[in-house]
PDB file of C-alpha atoms in Angstrom:
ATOM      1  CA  UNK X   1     -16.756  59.799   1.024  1.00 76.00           C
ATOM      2  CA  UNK X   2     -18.832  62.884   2.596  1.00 83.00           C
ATOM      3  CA  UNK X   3     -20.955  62.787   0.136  1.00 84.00           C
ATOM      4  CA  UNK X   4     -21.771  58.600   0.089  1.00 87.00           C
ATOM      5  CA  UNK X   5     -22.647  59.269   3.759  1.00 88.00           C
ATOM      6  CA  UNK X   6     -24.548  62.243   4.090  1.00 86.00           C
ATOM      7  CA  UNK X   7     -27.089  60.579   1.868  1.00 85.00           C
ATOM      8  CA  UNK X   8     -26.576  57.585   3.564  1.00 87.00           C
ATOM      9  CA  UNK X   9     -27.725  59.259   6.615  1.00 87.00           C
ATOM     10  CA  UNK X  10     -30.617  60.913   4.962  1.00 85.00           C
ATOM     11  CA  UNK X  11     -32.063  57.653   3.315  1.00 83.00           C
ATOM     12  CA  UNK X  12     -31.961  56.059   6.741  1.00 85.00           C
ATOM     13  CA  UNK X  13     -33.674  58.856   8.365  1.00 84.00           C
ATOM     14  CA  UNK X  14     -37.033  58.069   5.432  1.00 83.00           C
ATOM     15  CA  UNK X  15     -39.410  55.902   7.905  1.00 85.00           C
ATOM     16  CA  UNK X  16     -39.329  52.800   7.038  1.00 85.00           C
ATOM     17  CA  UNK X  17     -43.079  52.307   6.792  1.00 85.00           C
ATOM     18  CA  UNK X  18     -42.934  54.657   3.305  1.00 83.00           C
ATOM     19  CA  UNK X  19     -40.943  51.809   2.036  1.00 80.00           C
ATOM     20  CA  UNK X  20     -43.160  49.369   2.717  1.00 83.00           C
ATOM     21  CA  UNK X  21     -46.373  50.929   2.098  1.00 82.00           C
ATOM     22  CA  UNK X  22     -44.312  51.598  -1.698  1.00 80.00           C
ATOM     23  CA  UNK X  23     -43.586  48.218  -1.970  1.00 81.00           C
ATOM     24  CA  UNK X  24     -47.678  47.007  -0.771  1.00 84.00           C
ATOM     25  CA  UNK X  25     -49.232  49.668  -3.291  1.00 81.00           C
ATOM     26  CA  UNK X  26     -46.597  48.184  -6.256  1.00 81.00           C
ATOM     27  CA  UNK X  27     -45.099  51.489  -6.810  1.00 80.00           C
ATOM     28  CA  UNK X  28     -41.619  52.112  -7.571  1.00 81.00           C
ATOM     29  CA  UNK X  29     -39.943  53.368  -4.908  1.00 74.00           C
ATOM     30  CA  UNK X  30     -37.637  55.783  -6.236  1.00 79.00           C
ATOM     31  CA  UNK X  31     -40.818  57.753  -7.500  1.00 80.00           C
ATOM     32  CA  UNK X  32     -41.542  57.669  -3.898  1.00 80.00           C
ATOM     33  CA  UNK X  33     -37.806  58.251  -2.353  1.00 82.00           C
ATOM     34  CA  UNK X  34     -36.639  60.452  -4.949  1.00 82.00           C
ATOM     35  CA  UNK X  35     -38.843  63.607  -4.217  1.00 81.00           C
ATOM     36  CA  UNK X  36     -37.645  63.374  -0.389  1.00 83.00           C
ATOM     37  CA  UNK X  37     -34.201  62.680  -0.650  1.00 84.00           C
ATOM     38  CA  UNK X  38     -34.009  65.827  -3.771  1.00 84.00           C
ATOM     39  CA  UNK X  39     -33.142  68.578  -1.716  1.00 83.00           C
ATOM     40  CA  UNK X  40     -29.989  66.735  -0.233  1.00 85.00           C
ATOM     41  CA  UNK X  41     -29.195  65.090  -3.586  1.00 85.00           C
ATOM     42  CA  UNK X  42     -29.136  69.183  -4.687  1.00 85.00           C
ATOM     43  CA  UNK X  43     -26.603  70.659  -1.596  1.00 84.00           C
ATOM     44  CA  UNK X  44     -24.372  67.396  -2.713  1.00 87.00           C
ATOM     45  CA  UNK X  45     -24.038  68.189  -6.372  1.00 86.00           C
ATOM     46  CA  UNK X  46     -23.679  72.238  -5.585  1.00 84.00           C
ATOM     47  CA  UNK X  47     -21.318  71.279  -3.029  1.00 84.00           C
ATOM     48  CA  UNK X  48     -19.305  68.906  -5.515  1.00 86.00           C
ATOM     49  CA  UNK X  49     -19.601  71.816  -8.459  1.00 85.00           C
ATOM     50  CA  UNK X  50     -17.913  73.765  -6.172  1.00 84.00           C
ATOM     51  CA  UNK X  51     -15.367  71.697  -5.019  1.00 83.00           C
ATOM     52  CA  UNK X  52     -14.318  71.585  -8.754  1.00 83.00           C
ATOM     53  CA  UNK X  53     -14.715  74.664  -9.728  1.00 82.00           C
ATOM     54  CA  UNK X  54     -12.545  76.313  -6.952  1.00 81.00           C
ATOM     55  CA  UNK X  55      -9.799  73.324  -7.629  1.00 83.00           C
ATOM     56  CA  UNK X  56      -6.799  75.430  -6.985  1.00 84.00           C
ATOM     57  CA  UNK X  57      -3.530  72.990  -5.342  1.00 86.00           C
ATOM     58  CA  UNK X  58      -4.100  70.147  -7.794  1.00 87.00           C
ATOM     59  CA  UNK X  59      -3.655  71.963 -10.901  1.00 88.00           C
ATOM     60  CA  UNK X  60      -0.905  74.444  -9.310  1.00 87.00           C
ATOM     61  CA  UNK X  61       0.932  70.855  -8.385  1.00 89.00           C
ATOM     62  CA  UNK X  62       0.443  69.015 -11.867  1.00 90.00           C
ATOM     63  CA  UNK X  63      -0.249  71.624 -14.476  1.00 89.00           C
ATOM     64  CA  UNK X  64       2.586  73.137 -16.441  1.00 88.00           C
ATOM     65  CA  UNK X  65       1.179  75.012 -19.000  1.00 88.00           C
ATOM     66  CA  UNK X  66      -0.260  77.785 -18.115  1.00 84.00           C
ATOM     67  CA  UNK X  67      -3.252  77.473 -20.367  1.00 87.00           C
ATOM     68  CA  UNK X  68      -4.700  75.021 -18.951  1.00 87.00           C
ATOM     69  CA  UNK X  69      -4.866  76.495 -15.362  1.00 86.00           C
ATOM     70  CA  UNK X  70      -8.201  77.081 -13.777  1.00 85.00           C
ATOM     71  CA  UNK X  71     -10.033  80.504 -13.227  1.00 83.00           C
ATOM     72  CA  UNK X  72      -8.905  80.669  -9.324  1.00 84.00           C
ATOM     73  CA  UNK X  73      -5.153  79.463  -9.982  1.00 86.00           C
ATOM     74  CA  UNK X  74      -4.651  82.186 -13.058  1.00 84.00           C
ATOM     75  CA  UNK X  75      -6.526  84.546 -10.577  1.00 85.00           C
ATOM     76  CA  UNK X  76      -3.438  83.907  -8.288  1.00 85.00           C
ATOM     77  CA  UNK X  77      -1.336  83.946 -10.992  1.00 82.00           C
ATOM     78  CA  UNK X  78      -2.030  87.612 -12.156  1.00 81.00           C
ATOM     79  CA  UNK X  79      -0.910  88.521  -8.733  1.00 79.00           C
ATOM     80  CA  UNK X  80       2.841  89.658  -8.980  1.00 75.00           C
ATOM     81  CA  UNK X  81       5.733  90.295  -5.987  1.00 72.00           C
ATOM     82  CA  UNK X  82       5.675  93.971  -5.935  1.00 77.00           C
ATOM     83  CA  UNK X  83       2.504  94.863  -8.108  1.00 76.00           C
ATOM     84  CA  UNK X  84      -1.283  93.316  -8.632  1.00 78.00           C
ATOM     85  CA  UNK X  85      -4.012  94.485 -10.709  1.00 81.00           C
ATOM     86  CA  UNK X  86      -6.648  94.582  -8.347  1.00 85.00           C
ATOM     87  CA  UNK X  87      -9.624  95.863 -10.428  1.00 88.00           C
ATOM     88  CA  UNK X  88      -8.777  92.924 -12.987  1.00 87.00           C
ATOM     89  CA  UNK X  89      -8.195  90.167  -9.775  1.00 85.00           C
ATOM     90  CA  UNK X  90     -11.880  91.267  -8.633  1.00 88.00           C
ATOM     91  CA  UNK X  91     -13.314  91.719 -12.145  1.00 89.00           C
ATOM     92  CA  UNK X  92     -12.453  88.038 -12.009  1.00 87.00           C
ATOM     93  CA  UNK X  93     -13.499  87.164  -8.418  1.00 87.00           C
ATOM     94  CA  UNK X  94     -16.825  88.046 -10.077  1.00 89.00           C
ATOM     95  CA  UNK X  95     -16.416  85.886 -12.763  1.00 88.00           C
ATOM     96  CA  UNK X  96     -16.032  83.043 -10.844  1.00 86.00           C
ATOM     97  CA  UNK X  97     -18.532  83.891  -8.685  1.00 87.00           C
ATOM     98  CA  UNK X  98     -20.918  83.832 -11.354  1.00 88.00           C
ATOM     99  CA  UNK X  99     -21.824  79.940 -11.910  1.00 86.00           C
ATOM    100  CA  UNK X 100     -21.841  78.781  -8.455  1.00 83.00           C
ATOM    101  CA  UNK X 101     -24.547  82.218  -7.862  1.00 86.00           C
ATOM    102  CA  UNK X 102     -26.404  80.884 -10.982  1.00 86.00           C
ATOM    103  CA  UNK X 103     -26.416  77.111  -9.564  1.00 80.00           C
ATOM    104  CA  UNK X 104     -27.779  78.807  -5.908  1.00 79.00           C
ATOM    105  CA  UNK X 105     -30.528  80.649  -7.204  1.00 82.00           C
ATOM    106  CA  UNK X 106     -31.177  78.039 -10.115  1.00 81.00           C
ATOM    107  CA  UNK X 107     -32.417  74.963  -7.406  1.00 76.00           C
ATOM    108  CA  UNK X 108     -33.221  77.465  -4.814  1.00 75.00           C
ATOM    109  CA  UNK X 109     -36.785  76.453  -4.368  1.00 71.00           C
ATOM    110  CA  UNK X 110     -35.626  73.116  -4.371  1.00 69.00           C
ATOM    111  CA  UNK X 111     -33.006  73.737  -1.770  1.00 66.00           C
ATOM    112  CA  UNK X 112     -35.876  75.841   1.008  1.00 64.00           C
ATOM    113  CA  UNK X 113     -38.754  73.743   0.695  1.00 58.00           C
ATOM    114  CA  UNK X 114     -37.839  70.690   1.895  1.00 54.00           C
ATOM    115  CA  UNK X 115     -40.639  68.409   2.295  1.00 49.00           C
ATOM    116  CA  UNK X 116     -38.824  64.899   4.128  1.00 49.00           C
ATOM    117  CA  UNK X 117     -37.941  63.763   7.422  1.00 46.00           C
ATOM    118  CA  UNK X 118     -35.310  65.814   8.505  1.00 49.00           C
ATOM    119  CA  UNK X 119     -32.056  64.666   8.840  1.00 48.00           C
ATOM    120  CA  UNK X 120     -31.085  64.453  12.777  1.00 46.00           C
ATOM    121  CA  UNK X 121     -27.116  64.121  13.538  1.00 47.00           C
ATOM    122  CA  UNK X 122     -26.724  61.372  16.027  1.00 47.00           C
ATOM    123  CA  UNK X 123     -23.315  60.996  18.500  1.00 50.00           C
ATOM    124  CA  UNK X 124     -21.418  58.540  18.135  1.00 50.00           C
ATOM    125  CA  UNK X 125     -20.434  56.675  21.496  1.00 54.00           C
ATOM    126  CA  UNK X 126     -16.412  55.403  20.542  1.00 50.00           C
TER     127      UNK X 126
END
């Protein structure tokens, strides 16, 4: 639902005389929306990566064989009452760390040099 309307917001915030113009000149209009809206489109599908990635109540709610956990639940998991093996709980930290660094640093450039109409937050009178 976030998602839907945080690019919502930032396709309303594209002026609408782009549009037009677009639709005048008979060019397609994604090839014209697509490189504004692409550093948005970006932060959502990091953001949702994420999300999944660090799933952790779901499967600890529905999942009961261990072998099918995810890497932050069976980081939890190696975690004992009395005892924990910390250099093999951060050896893992790392681990998991690892994708969502490569996905940051992958679409960096795409992420810093926005070139669109900034999206501006607006209050909503109830």
């Amino acid at each position: 639902m976030l998602n839907a309307s945080v690019t919502l917001v930032c396709l309303s915030e594209i002026p609408r005389e782009i549009e037009e113009s677009a639709f005048i000149d008979s060019a397609n209009v994604m090839h014209i929306l697509l490189p504004m809206v692409k550093p948005t489109l970006v932060t959502l599908a990091i953001g949702s990566f994420v999300g999944a990635w660090n799933n952790f109540l779901w499967p600890l709610l529905v999942l009961d064989d261990s072998s099918m956990y995810p890497l932050t639940l069976g980081l939890y998991k190696l975690e004992g009452t009395f005892t924990s093996n910390t250099r093999l709980i951060a050896t893992g930290s790392v681990i998991a760390l690892a994708p969502i660094t490569f996905c940051s640093s992958r679409y960096k450039s795409t992420l810093w040099t926005a070139n669109h109409t900034p999206i501006s937050i607006v209050p909503v009178n109830l």
